[in-house]
Coordinates of C-alpha atoms in Angstrom, one line a residue:
M20 CA -102.4 2.2 -4.8
T21 CA -104.0 5.3 -5.5
V22 CA -103.7 6.4 -9.0
P23 CA -101.3 9.7 -8.0
E24 CA -98.9 6.5 -6.6
L25 CA -98.9 4.2 -9.3
V26 CA -98.3 7.6 -11.5
L27 CA -95.6 8.1 -9.5
L28 CA -94.8 4.3 -9.7
G29 CA -94.7 5.1 -13.1
L30 CA -94.0 7.6 -13.5
C31 CA -89.8 6.0 -12.1
G32 CA -90.6 3.1 -13.7
A33 CA -89.2 4.7 -16.9
A34 CA -86.5 6.7 -15.3
F35 CA -85.3 3.5 -14.2
G36 CA -86.3 2.4 -18.4
S37 CA -83.8 5.2 -19.1
F38 CA -81.0 4.2 -17.0
V39 CA -80.8 1.0 -17.7
N40 CA -80.3 2.0 -21.4
V41 CA -77.3 3.5 -20.0
L42 CA -76.1 0.5 -18.8
A43 CA -77.0 -1.3 -22.1
Y44 CA -75.0 1.3 -23.5
R45 CA -72.0 2.7 -22.0
L46 CA -71.5 -0.6 -19.9
P47 CA -70.0 -3.1 -23.3
R48 CA -68.2 0.0 -24.4
R49 CA -66.7 0.6 -21.1
E50 CA -68.1 3.8 -20.9
S51 CA -68.8 4.9 -17.1
I52 CA -72.2 5.8 -17.1
V53 CA -71.9 8.8 -14.8
K54 CA -70.4 11.3 -17.2
P55 CA -70.3 12.4 -20.0
R56 CA -74.0 12.9 -19.8
S57 CA -75.5 11.6 -23.0
R58 CA -74.3 11.8 -26.8
C59 CA -75.8 12.1 -30.2
P60 CA -73.3 8.7 -31.4
G61 CA -74.9 10.3 -34.8
C62 CA -72.6 13.7 -34.2
G63 CA -71.6 13.4 -31.0
T64 CA -74.0 16.9 -29.6
T65 CA -74.6 16.4 -25.9
I66 CA -78.5 15.9 -26.0
R67 CA -81.0 18.0 -23.5
S68 CA -82.1 17.6 -19.9
Y69 CA -85.7 18.9 -22.8
D70 CA -84.9 16.2 -25.0
N71 CA -84.3 13.1 -22.5
I72 CA -88.1 12.7 -20.6
P73 CA -88.3 9.3 -20.5
V74 CA -90.3 8.4 -24.0
V75 CA -92.4 11.5 -24.7
S76 CA -88.4 12.6 -25.7
W77 CA -88.1 9.9 -28.4
L78 CA -92.6 10.5 -29.5
L79 CA -91.5 14.7 -30.2
L80 CA -88.5 13.9 -31.4
R81 CA -90.4 11.5 -34.0
G82 CA -87.3 9.2 -33.0
R83 CA -83.9 11.4 -34.4
C84 CA -81.1 13.4 -33.0
R85 CA -82.6 17.7 -32.8
D86 CA -78.9 17.9 -34.2
C87 CA -78.4 15.9 -36.8
G88 CA -80.7 14.3 -37.3
M89 CA -79.2 10.4 -37.1
R90 CA -82.4 7.6 -35.9
I91 CA -82.7 6.5 -32.4
S92 CA -84.0 3.0 -32.4
I93 CA -87.0 2.3 -31.1
R94 CA -85.7 0.0 -28.0
Y95 CA -85.3 3.4 -25.8
P96 CA -89.0 3.9 -25.2
L97 CA -89.7 0.9 -25.6
V98 CA -87.4 -0.1 -23.0
E99 CA -88.6 3.0 -20.6
A100 CA -91.8 2.0 -20.8
V101 CA -92.0 -1.4 -20.6
T102 CA -90.4 -0.7 -17.3
A103 CA -92.3 2.5 -16.3
A104 CA -95.9 -0.9 -17.0
L105 CA -94.0 -3.7 -14.6
F106 CA -93.9 -0.9 -11.9
V107 CA -97.3 0.0 -12.4
V108 CA -98.7 -3.2 -12.9
L109 CA -96.9 -4.1 -9.4
G110 CA -98.0 -1.8 -7.7
L111 CA -101.4 -3.2 -8.7
K112 CA -101.0 -6.3 -7.3
F113 CA -98.5 -5.2 -4.5
G114 CA -99.8 -2.1 -2.6
R115 CA -97.9 -0.6 -0.5
E116 CA -96.9 -4.3 0.6
A117 CA -92.6 -4.8 2.0
A118 CA -93.4 -7.4 -1.6
L119 CA -93.4 -4.0 -3.9
W120 CA -89.3 -3.7 -3.4
P121 CA -87.9 -6.6 -4.1
A122 CA -89.8 -6.9 -6.9
L123 CA -89.1 -3.8 -8.1
A124 CA -85.2 -4.6 -7.9
L125 CA -86.2 -8.1 -10.1
A126 CA -88.6 -6.6 -12.9
V127 CA -85.6 -3.6 -13.3
T128 CA -83.2 -6.5 -13.0
L129 CA -85.1 -8.9 -16.2
V130 CA -84.8 -5.2 -18.2
A131 CA -81.8 -4.6 -17.7
A132 CA -81.0 -8.1 -18.1
A133 CA -83.0 -8.6 -21.8
A134 CA -82.2 -4.4 -22.6
A135 CA -78.8 -6.1 -22.8
L136 CA -79.1 -8.8 -25.4
P137 CA -77.8 -7.5 -29.0
I138 CA -80.8 -7.8 -30.6
R139 CA -80.7 -7.0 -34.7
T140 CA -82.5 -6.1 -37.0
E141 CA -81.2 -5.6 -40.6
V142 CA -83.5 -6.9 -43.1
H143 CA -82.1 -8.9 -45.6
R144 CA -84.9 -9.6 -49.0
Y145 CA -83.9 -12.1 -51.7
P146 CA -86.3 -12.9 -55.0
L147 CA -88.0 -16.7 -54.0
E148 CA -85.7 -18.2 -56.8
R149 CA -82.2 -17.0 -54.9
A150 CA -83.8 -19.2 -51.8
G151 CA -80.6 -21.1 -51.4
E152 CA -78.3 -18.4 -51.6
A153 CA -80.8 -16.3 -48.8
L154 CA -80.0 -20.7 -46.7
A155 CA -76.6 -20.8 -47.3
D156 CA -76.0 -16.3 -46.3
L157 CA -78.0 -17.4 -43.1
R158 CA -75.5 -20.7 -43.0
A159 CA -72.5 -18.8 -43.4
G160 CA -74.0 -16.2 -40.9
R161 CA -73.7 -13.4 -43.3
F162 CA -76.2 -11.6 -40.9
S163 CA -78.1 -12.0 -38.4
G164 CA -82.1 -11.2 -38.3
A165 CA -84.2 -11.8 -40.7
A166 CA -83.6 -13.1 -44.4
V167 CA -87.1 -12.7 -47.0
L168 CA -88.2 -14.1 -49.2
I169 CA -90.1 -12.6 -51.6
P170 CA -92.3 -14.4 -54.3

């Protein structure tokens, strides 16, 4: 494959990754995947088309909503970037062979499955002398994420 073809594959991968993010966000909430347009979960403002460019917009906006400043999870550009990278790698591996298309479909399916997993990023800090309390909280399911013991 030529460099322009690989760039095109990467752009298509980022677009598919963006759609995977829509699916991962909306399907569990039983929302339509077609309408309404994407909006900030904090202020409800519709995201402008120039603020909805995979990976690039997140970087330019420094991971925040343009209107209310709410943080936008890094998960969104990661899904887009991983999908783009997979498309390019598969393009390098398969070139213009017919096997490329099922490989791309499988890649999108696997990324979608991974993106749908509930991932928590909570971190609870406990002084070392409260290690027993941290373990009890973890066993009781009071949080999901990580517990850090601080000396």
